[in-house]
Coordinates of C-alpha atoms in Angstrom, one line a residue:
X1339 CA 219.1 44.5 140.5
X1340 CA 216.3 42.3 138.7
X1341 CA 216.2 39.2 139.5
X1342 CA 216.3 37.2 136.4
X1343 CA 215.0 33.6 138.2
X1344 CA 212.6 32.3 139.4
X1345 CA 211.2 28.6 139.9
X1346 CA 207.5 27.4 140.3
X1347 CA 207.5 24.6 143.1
X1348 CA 204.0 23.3 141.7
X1349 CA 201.8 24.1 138.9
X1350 CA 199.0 24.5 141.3
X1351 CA 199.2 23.7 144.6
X1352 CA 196.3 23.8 147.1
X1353 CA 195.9 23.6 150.9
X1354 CA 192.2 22.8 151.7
X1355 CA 190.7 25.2 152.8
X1356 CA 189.6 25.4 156.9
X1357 CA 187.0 22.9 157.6
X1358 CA 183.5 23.5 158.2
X1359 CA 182.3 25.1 161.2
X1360 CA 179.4 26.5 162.9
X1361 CA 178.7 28.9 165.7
X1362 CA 175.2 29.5 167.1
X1363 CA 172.8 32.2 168.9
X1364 CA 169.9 32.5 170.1
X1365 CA 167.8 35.4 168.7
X1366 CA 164.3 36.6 169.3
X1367 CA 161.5 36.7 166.6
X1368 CA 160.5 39.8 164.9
X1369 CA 157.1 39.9 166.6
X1370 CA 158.5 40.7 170.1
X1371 CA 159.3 44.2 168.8
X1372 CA 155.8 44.3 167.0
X1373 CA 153.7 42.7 169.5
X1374 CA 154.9 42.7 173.2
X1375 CA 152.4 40.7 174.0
X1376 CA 153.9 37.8 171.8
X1377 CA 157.1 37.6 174.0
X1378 CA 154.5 35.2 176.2
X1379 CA 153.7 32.6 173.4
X1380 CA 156.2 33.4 170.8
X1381 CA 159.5 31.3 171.6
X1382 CA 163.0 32.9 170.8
X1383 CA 164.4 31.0 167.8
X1384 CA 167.9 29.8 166.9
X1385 CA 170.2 31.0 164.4
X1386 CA 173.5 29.2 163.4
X1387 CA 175.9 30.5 161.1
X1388 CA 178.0 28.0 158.9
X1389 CA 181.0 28.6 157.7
X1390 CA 183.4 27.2 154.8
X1391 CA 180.2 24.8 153.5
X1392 CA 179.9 23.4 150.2
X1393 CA 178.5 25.6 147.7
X1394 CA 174.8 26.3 146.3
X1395 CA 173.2 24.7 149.7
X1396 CA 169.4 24.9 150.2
X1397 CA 166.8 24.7 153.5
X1398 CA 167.3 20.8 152.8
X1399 CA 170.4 20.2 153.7
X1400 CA 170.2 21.6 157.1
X1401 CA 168.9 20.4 160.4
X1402 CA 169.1 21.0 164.2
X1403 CA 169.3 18.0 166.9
X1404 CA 168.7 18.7 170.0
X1405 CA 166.9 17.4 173.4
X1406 CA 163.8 18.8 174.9
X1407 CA 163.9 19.1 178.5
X1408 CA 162.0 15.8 179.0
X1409 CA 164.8 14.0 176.9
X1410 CA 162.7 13.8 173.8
X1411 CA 165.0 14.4 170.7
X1412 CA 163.6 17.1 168.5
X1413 CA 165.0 17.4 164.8
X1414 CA 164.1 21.0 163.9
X1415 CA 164.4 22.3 159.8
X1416 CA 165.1 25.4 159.3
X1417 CA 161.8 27.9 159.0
X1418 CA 160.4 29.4 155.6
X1419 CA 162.8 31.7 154.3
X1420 CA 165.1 30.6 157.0
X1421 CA 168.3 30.5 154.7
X1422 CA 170.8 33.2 153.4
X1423 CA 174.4 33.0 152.4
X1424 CA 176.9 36.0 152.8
X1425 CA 175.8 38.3 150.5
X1426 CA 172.1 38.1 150.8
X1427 CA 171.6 37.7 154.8
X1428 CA 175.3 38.0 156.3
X1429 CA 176.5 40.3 158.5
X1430 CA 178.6 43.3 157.5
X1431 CA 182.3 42.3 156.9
X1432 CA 185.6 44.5 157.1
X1433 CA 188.5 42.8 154.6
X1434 CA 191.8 44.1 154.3
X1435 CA 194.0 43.0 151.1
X1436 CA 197.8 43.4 152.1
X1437 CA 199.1 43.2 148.7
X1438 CA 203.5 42.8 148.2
X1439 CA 204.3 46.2 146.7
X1440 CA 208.4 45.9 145.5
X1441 CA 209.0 46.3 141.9
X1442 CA 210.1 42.9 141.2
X1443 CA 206.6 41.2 142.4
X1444 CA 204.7 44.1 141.0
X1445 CA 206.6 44.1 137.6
X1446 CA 207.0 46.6 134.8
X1447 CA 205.9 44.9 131.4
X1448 CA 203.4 48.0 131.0
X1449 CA 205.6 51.0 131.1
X1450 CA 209.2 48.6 130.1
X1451 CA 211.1 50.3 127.5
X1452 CA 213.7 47.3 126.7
X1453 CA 217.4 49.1 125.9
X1454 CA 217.9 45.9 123.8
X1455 CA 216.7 42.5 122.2
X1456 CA 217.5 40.8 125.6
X1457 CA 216.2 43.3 127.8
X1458 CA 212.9 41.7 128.5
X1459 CA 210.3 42.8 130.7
X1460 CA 209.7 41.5 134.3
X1461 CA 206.1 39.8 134.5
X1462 CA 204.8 40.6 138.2
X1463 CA 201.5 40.4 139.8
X1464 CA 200.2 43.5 139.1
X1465 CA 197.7 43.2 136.4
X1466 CA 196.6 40.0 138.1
X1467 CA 195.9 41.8 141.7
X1468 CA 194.0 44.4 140.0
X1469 CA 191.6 42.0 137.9
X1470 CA 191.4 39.8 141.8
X1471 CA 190.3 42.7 144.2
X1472 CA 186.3 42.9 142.6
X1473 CA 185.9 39.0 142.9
X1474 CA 185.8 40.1 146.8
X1475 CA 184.2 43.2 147.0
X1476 CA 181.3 42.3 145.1
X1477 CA 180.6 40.0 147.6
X1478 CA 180.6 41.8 150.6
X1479 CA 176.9 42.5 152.1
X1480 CA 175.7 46.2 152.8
X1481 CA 177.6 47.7 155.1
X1482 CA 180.7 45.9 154.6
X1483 CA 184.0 48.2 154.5
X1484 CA 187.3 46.8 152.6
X1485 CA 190.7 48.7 152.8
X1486 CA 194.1 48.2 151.4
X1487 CA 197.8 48.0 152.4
X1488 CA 200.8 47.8 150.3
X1489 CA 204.4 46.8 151.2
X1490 CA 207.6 47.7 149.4
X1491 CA 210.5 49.4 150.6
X1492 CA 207.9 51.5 152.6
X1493 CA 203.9 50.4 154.1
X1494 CA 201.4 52.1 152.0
X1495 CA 197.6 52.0 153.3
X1496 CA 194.1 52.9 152.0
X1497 CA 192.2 52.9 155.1
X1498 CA 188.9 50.9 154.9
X1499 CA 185.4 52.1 153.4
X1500 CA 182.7 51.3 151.7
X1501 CA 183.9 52.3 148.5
X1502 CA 187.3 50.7 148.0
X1503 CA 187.8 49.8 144.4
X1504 CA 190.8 48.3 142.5
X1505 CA 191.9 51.8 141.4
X1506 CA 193.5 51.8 145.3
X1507 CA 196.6 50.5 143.8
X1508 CA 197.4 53.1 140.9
X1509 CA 199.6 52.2 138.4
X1510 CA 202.2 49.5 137.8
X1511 CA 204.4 51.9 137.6
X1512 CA 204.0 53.5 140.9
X1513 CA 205.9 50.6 142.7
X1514 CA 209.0 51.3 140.5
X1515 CA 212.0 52.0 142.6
X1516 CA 210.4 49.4 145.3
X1517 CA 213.2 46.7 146.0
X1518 CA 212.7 45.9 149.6
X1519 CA 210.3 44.0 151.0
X1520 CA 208.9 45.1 154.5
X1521 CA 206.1 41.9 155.0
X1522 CA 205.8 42.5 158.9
X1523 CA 205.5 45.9 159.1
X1524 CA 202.7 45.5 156.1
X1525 CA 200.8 42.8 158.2
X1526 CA 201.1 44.9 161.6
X1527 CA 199.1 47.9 159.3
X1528 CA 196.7 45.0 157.8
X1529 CA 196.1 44.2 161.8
X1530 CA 195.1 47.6 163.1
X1531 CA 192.7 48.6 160.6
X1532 CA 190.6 45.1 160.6
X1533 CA 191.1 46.1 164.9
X1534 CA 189.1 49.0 164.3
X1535 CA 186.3 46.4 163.0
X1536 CA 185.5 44.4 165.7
X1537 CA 182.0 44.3 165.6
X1538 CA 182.4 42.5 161.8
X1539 CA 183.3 39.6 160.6
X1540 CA 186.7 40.3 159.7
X1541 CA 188.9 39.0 157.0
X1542 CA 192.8 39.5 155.6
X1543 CA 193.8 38.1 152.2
X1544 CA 197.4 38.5 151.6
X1545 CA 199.3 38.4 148.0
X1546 CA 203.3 38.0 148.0
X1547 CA 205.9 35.9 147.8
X1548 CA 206.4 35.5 151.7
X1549 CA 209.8 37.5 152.2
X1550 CA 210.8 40.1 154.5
X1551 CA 213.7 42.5 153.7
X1552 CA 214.9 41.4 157.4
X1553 CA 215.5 37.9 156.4
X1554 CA 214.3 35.2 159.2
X1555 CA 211.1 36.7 160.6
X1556 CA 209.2 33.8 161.7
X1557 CA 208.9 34.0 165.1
X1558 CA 207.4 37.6 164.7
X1559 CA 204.9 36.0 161.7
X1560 CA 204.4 33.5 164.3
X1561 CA 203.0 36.0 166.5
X1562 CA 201.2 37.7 163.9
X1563 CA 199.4 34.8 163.2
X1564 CA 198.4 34.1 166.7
X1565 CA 196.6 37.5 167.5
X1566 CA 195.0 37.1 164.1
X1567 CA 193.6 33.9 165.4
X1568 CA 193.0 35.2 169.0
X1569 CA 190.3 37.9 167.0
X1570 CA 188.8 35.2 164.9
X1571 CA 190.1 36.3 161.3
X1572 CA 190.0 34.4 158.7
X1573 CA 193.3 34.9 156.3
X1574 CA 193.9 33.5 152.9
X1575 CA 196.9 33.8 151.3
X1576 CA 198.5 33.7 147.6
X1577 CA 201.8 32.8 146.9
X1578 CA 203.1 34.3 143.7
X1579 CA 206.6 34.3 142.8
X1580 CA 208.5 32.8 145.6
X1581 CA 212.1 31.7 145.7
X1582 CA 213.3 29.2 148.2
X1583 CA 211.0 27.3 151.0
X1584 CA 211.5 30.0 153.6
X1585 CA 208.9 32.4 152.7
X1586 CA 206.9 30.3 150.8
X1587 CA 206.6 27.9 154.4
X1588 CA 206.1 31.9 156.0
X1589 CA 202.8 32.4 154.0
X1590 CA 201.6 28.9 153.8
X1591 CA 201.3 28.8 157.8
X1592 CA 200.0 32.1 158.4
X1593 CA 197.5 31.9 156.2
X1594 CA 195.2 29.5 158.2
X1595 CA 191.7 30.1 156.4
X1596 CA 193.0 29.0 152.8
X1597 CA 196.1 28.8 150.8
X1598 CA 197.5 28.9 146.9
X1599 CA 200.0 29.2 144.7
X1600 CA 199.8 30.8 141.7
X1601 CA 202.2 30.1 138.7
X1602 CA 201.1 33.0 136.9
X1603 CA 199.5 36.6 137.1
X1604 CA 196.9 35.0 135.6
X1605 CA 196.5 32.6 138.5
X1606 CA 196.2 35.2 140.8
X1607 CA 191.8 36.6 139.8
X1608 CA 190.7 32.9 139.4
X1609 CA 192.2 31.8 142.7
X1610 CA 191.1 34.6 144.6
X1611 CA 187.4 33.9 143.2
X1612 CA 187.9 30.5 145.1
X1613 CA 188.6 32.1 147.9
X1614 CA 185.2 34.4 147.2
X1615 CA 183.7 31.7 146.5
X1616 CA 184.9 29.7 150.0
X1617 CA 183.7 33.1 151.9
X1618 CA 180.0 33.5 150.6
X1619 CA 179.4 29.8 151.7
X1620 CA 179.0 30.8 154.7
X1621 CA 175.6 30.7 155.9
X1622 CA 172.9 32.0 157.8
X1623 CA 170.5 29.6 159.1
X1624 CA 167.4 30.1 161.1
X1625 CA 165.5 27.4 163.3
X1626 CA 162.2 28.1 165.4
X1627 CA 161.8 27.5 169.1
X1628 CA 159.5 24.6 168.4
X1629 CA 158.9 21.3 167.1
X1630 CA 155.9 22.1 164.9
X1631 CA 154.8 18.8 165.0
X1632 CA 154.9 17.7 168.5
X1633 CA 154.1 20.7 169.6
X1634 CA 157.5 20.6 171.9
X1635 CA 159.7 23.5 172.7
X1636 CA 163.4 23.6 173.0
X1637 CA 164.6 23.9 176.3
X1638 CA 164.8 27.0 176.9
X1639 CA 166.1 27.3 180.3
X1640 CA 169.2 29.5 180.5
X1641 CA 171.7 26.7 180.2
X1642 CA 174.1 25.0 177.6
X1643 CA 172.8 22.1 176.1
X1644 CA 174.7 19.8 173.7
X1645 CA 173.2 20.0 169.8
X1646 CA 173.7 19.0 166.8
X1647 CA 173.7 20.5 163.5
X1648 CA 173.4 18.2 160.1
X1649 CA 174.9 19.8 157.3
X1650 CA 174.1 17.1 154.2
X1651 CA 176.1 14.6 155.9
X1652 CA 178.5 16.1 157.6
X1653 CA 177.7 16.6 161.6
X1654 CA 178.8 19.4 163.7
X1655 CA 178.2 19.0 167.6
X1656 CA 178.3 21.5 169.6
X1657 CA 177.1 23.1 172.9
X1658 CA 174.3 25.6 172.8
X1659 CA 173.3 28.3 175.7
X1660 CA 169.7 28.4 175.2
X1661 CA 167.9 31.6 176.8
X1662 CA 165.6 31.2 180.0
X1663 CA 162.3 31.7 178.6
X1664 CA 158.9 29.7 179.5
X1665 CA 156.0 28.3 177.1
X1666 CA 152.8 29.6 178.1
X1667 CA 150.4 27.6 180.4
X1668 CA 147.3 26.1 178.7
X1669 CA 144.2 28.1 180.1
X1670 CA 141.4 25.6 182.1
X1671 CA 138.9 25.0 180.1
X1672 CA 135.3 26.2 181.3
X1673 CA 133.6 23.5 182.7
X1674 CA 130.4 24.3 181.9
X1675 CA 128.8 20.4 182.2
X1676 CA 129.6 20.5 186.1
X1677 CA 126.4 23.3 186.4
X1678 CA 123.8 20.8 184.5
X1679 CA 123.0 18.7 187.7
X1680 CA 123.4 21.7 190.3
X1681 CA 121.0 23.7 187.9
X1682 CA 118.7 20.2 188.6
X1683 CA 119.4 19.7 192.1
X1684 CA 118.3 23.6 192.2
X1685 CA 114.7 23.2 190.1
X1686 CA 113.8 19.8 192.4
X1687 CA 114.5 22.0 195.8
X1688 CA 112.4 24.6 194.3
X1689 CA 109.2 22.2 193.0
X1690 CA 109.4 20.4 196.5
X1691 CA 109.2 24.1 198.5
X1692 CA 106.4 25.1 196.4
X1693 CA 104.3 21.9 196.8
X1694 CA 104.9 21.9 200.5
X1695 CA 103.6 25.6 200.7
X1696 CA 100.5 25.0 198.5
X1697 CA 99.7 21.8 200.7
X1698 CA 100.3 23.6 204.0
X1699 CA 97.4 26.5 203.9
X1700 CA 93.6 26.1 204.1
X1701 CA 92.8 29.0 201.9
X1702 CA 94.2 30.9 199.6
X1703 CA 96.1 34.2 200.1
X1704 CA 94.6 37.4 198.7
X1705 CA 96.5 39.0 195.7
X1706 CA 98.9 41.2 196.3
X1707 CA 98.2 45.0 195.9
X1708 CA 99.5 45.4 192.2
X1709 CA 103.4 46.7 192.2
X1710 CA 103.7 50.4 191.8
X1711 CA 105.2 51.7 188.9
X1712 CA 109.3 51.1 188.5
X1713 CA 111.3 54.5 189.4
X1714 CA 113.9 54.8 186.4
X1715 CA 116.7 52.8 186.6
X1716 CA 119.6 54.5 188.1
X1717 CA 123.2 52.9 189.9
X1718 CA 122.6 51.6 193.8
X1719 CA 125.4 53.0 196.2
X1720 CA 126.4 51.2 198.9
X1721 CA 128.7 52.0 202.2
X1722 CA 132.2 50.6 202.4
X1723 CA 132.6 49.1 205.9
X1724 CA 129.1 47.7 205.8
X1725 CA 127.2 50.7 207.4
X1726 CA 125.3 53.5 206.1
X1727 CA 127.4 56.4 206.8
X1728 CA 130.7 54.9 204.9
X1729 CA 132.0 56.7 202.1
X1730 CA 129.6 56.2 199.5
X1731 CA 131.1 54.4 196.3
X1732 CA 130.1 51.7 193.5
X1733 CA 131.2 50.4 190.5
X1734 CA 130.9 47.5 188.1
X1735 CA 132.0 45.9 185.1
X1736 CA 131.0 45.3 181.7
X1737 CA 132.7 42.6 179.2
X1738 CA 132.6 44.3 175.7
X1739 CA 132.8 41.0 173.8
X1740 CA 131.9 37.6 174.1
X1741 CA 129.0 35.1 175.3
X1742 CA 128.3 37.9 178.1
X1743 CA 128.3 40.8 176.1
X1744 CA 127.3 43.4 177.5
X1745 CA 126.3 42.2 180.9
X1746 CA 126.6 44.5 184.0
X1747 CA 128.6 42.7 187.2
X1748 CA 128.5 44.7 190.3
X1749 CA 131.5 45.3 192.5
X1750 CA 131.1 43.7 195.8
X1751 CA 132.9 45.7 199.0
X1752 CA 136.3 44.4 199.3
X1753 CA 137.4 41.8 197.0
X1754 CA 135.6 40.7 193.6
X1755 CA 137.3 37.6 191.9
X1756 CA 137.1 37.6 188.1
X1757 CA 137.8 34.3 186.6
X1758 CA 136.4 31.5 184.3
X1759 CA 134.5 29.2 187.4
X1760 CA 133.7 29.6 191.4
X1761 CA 135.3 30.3 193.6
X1762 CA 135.5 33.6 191.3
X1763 CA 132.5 36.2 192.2
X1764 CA 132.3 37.1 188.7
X1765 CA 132.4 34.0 185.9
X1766 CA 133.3 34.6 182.4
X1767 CA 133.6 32.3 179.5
X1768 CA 136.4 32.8 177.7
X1769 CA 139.4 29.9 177.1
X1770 CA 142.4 32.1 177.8
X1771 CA 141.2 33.8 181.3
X1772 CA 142.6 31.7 184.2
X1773 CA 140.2 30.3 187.1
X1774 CA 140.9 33.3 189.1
X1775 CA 142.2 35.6 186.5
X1776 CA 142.4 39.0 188.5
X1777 CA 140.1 40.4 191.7
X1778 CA 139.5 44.2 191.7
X1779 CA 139.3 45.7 195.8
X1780 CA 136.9 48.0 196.0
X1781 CA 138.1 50.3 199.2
X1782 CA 137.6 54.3 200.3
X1783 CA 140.7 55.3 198.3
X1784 CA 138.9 53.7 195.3
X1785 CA 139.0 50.2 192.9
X1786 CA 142.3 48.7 192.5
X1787 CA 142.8 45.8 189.5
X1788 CA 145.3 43.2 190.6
X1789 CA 146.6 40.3 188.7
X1790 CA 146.4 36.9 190.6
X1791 CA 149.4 35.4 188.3
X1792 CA 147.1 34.8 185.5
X1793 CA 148.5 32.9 182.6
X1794 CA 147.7 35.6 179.8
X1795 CA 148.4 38.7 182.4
X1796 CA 146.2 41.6 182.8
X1797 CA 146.1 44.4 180.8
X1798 CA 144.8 47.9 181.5
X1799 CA 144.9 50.5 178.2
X1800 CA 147.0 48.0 176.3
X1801 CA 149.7 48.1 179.4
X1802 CA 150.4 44.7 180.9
X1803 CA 150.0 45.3 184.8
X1804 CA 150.5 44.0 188.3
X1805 CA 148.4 46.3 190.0
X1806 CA 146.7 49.4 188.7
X1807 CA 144.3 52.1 190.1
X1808 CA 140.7 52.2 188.1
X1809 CA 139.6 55.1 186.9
X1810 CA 136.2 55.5 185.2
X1811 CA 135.7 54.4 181.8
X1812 CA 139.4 52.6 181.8
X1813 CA 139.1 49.5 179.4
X1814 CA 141.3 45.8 181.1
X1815 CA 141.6 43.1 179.1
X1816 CA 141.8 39.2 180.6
X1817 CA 142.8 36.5 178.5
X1818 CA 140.9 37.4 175.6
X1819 CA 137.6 39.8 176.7
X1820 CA 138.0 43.3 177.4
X1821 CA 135.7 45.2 179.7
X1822 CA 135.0 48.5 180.9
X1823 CA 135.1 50.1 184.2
X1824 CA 132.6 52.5 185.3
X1825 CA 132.1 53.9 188.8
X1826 CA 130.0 56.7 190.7
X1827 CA 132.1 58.2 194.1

């Protein structure tokens, strides 16, 4: 039986939609994967995203507040290209319209053939859903899957993909026949497919007048909406021609996220490209891991910290785990002034041993037979243990860039120190090696490169090591010089 009335409780009534919020992460930089050697100075960065924000927002109206670990405040804005709303940087998304399917809702004014003047055609929602449906879809980012479920006298589904259109919902006059309403067996189908998105941000927008064939059903709606909220997702809702307060209180509280009523099909497109509207301001900020002009990092320590992030003027505090990462230690500088006066002291101890000689004698020396002529130049060998008749082995190192380009350092038996001053055997001028960078330990088994917790770590064949067996004509790298490793055994 058609229902001939039906009353509009407001032209337009609106219930704001869900305030703004924000959750944050902490994410690390794309160089990491790049550059594994950036993981050391490169600080992880923070990304928040915003939800339900005003509309058309640049960089400018964001900032981050937070505390460095000395209890210096550090207001970060967000890096170059640091800002994307849902359809340009969001995550996918997985929406489900549940859409009421009867034949009253739906109507029949495109196939109605009226037996008389006063048989007049019922004006449902159906033309109005299918022009509504593309103001969502053509917001959802790549990867984003969308589905559809219909309730009438029976559920109907289209289970989500990528390429859900409004052609899911036929033809008008497919609902005919439909004059029971089953709402809560509609939302349970709506529930399971969005449960089989987890990993999305997940969304339900639900069309209807809020009435179940069953009658009361608000304790099981209530329950409904509490899992929905459990699983964080967001539902909107349309009402669209309710009778009575019951259902239209039904749909009004279950749909949490945002909430309309329209007083015509023609209400139906422009209020669901509100709601489109209210879903791609959502966004995607991106903050580095330090203050570029101080110079100061977050804390990055592996604990929550309270922060704070500005929205235009609007403030959102929250608490932020931060991961445990650590800046990198400044290198010591090469002190290269301390050598002037021991290079003096040195040249006075040598002019006053020469003048007491030269006084000392009564006649001068004869010349020195002339030298014989040098043998080529070939590598010493030397015995480990000190004696003779150890196993004979040598080796030595050559940097391949830098102030000592080139220059040959011999391996000592035992330990030789590399670093950028004494007590270091070998010294090397270069800004990013540590005092006593690494020692190599020359023994019968061979050379073996350790790293004495350097700053910048040792590297051997691009391979960041703690300890690592030489092998001729293997290239290390400390701080910023490479060398080469050559041996005779």
């Amino acid at each position: 039986m058609k229902r001939l009335i039906f009353f509009i409780v407001m032209m337009f009534s609106l219930v704001a939609i869900a305030s703004t919020s924000a959750t944050v992460q902490v994410i690390e930089p794309k160089e990491w994967k790049t550059d594994p050697k950036s993981k050391k100075t490169a600080p992880p960065k923070v990304r928040a995203e915003i939800r339900n924000a005003a509309e058309g927002l640049t960089a400018k109206a964001f900032s981050l507040e937070i505390e460095d670990k000395k209890g210096n405040l550090l207001v970060l804005s967000p890096e170059e290209n640091g800002v994307a709303d849902f359809t340009s940087g969001g995550d996918p998304a997985a929406v489900v319209f549940l859409i009421q399917g009867d034949e009253y809702w739906m109507g029949n004014e495109t196939y109605h053939e009226p037996e008389d003047d006063t048989d007049e055609p019922d004006i449902g929602g159906f033309t109005g859903v299918k022009s509504s449906l593309p103001s969502i879809l053509e917001i959802l980012p790549e990867g984003s899957v969308a589905g559809l479920v219909t309730f009438g006298e029976k559920v109907k589904k289209v289970d989500s993909s990528e390429k859900l259109s409004a052609d899911a919902l036929g033809a008008q006059k497919d609902y005919k026949g439909q004059n029971a309403v089953e709402f809560v067996g509609g939302l349970d189908e709506a529930i399971s497919l969005l449960q089989k998105h987890g990993d999305k941000r997940r969304i339900l927008i639900i069309m209807g007048d809020g009435t179940d064939k069953r009658g009361d059903v608000a304790q099981e709606l209530s329950d409904r909406r509490g899992k929905l909220k459990r699983s964080e997702v967001e539902v909107f809702g349309i009402l669209f021609k309710a009778e009575g307060n019951q259902g239209a209180e039904s749909l009004k509280r279950l749909a949490y996220t945002g909430f309309r009523r329209a007083s015509s099909k023609d209400d139906l497109p422009r209020i669901t490209k509100e709601f489109a509207n209210s879903i791609n301001a959502t966004y995607y900020v991106t903050f580095p891991g330090i203050h570029e002009e101080s110079k100061r990092f977050l804390p990055f320590d592996g604990e929550e910290h309270v922060a704070k992030i500005v929205i235009g003027k609007k403030e959102l505090e929250l608490d932020v785990k931060l991961t445990k990462w650590s800046p990198p230690k400044k290198a010591k500088k090469f002190k290269w002034w301390l050598w002037i006066p021991l290079a003096i002291i040195a040249l006075i101890a040598i002019a006053v041993f020469a003048t007491r000689n030269t006084l000392g004698k009564s006649a001068v020396a004869p010349p020195p037979p002339p030298p014989e002529p040098p043998a080529a130049a070939h590598t010493m060998m030397m015995g480990v243990g000190g004696s003779d008749d150890g196993f004979p082995i040598v080796g030595w190192i050559v940097p391949l860039e830098g102030a000592q380009k080139f220059q040959t350092f011999k391996l000592m038996q035992g330990a030789t120190v590399i670093g950028t001053s004494p007590p270091s055997q070998v010294v090397v001028m270069d800004q990013y090696m540590s005092t006593e960078h690494a020692e190599i330990v020359c023994s019968p088994a061979g050379f073996i490169l350790n790293d004495k917790n350097s700053t910048n770590g040792t590297f051997v064949n691009d391979k960041q090591i703690e300890s690592h067996e030489l092998v001729d004509n293997d290239v290390f790298v400390l701080g910023g010089t490479r060398f080469k490793f050559k041996s005779i055994n």
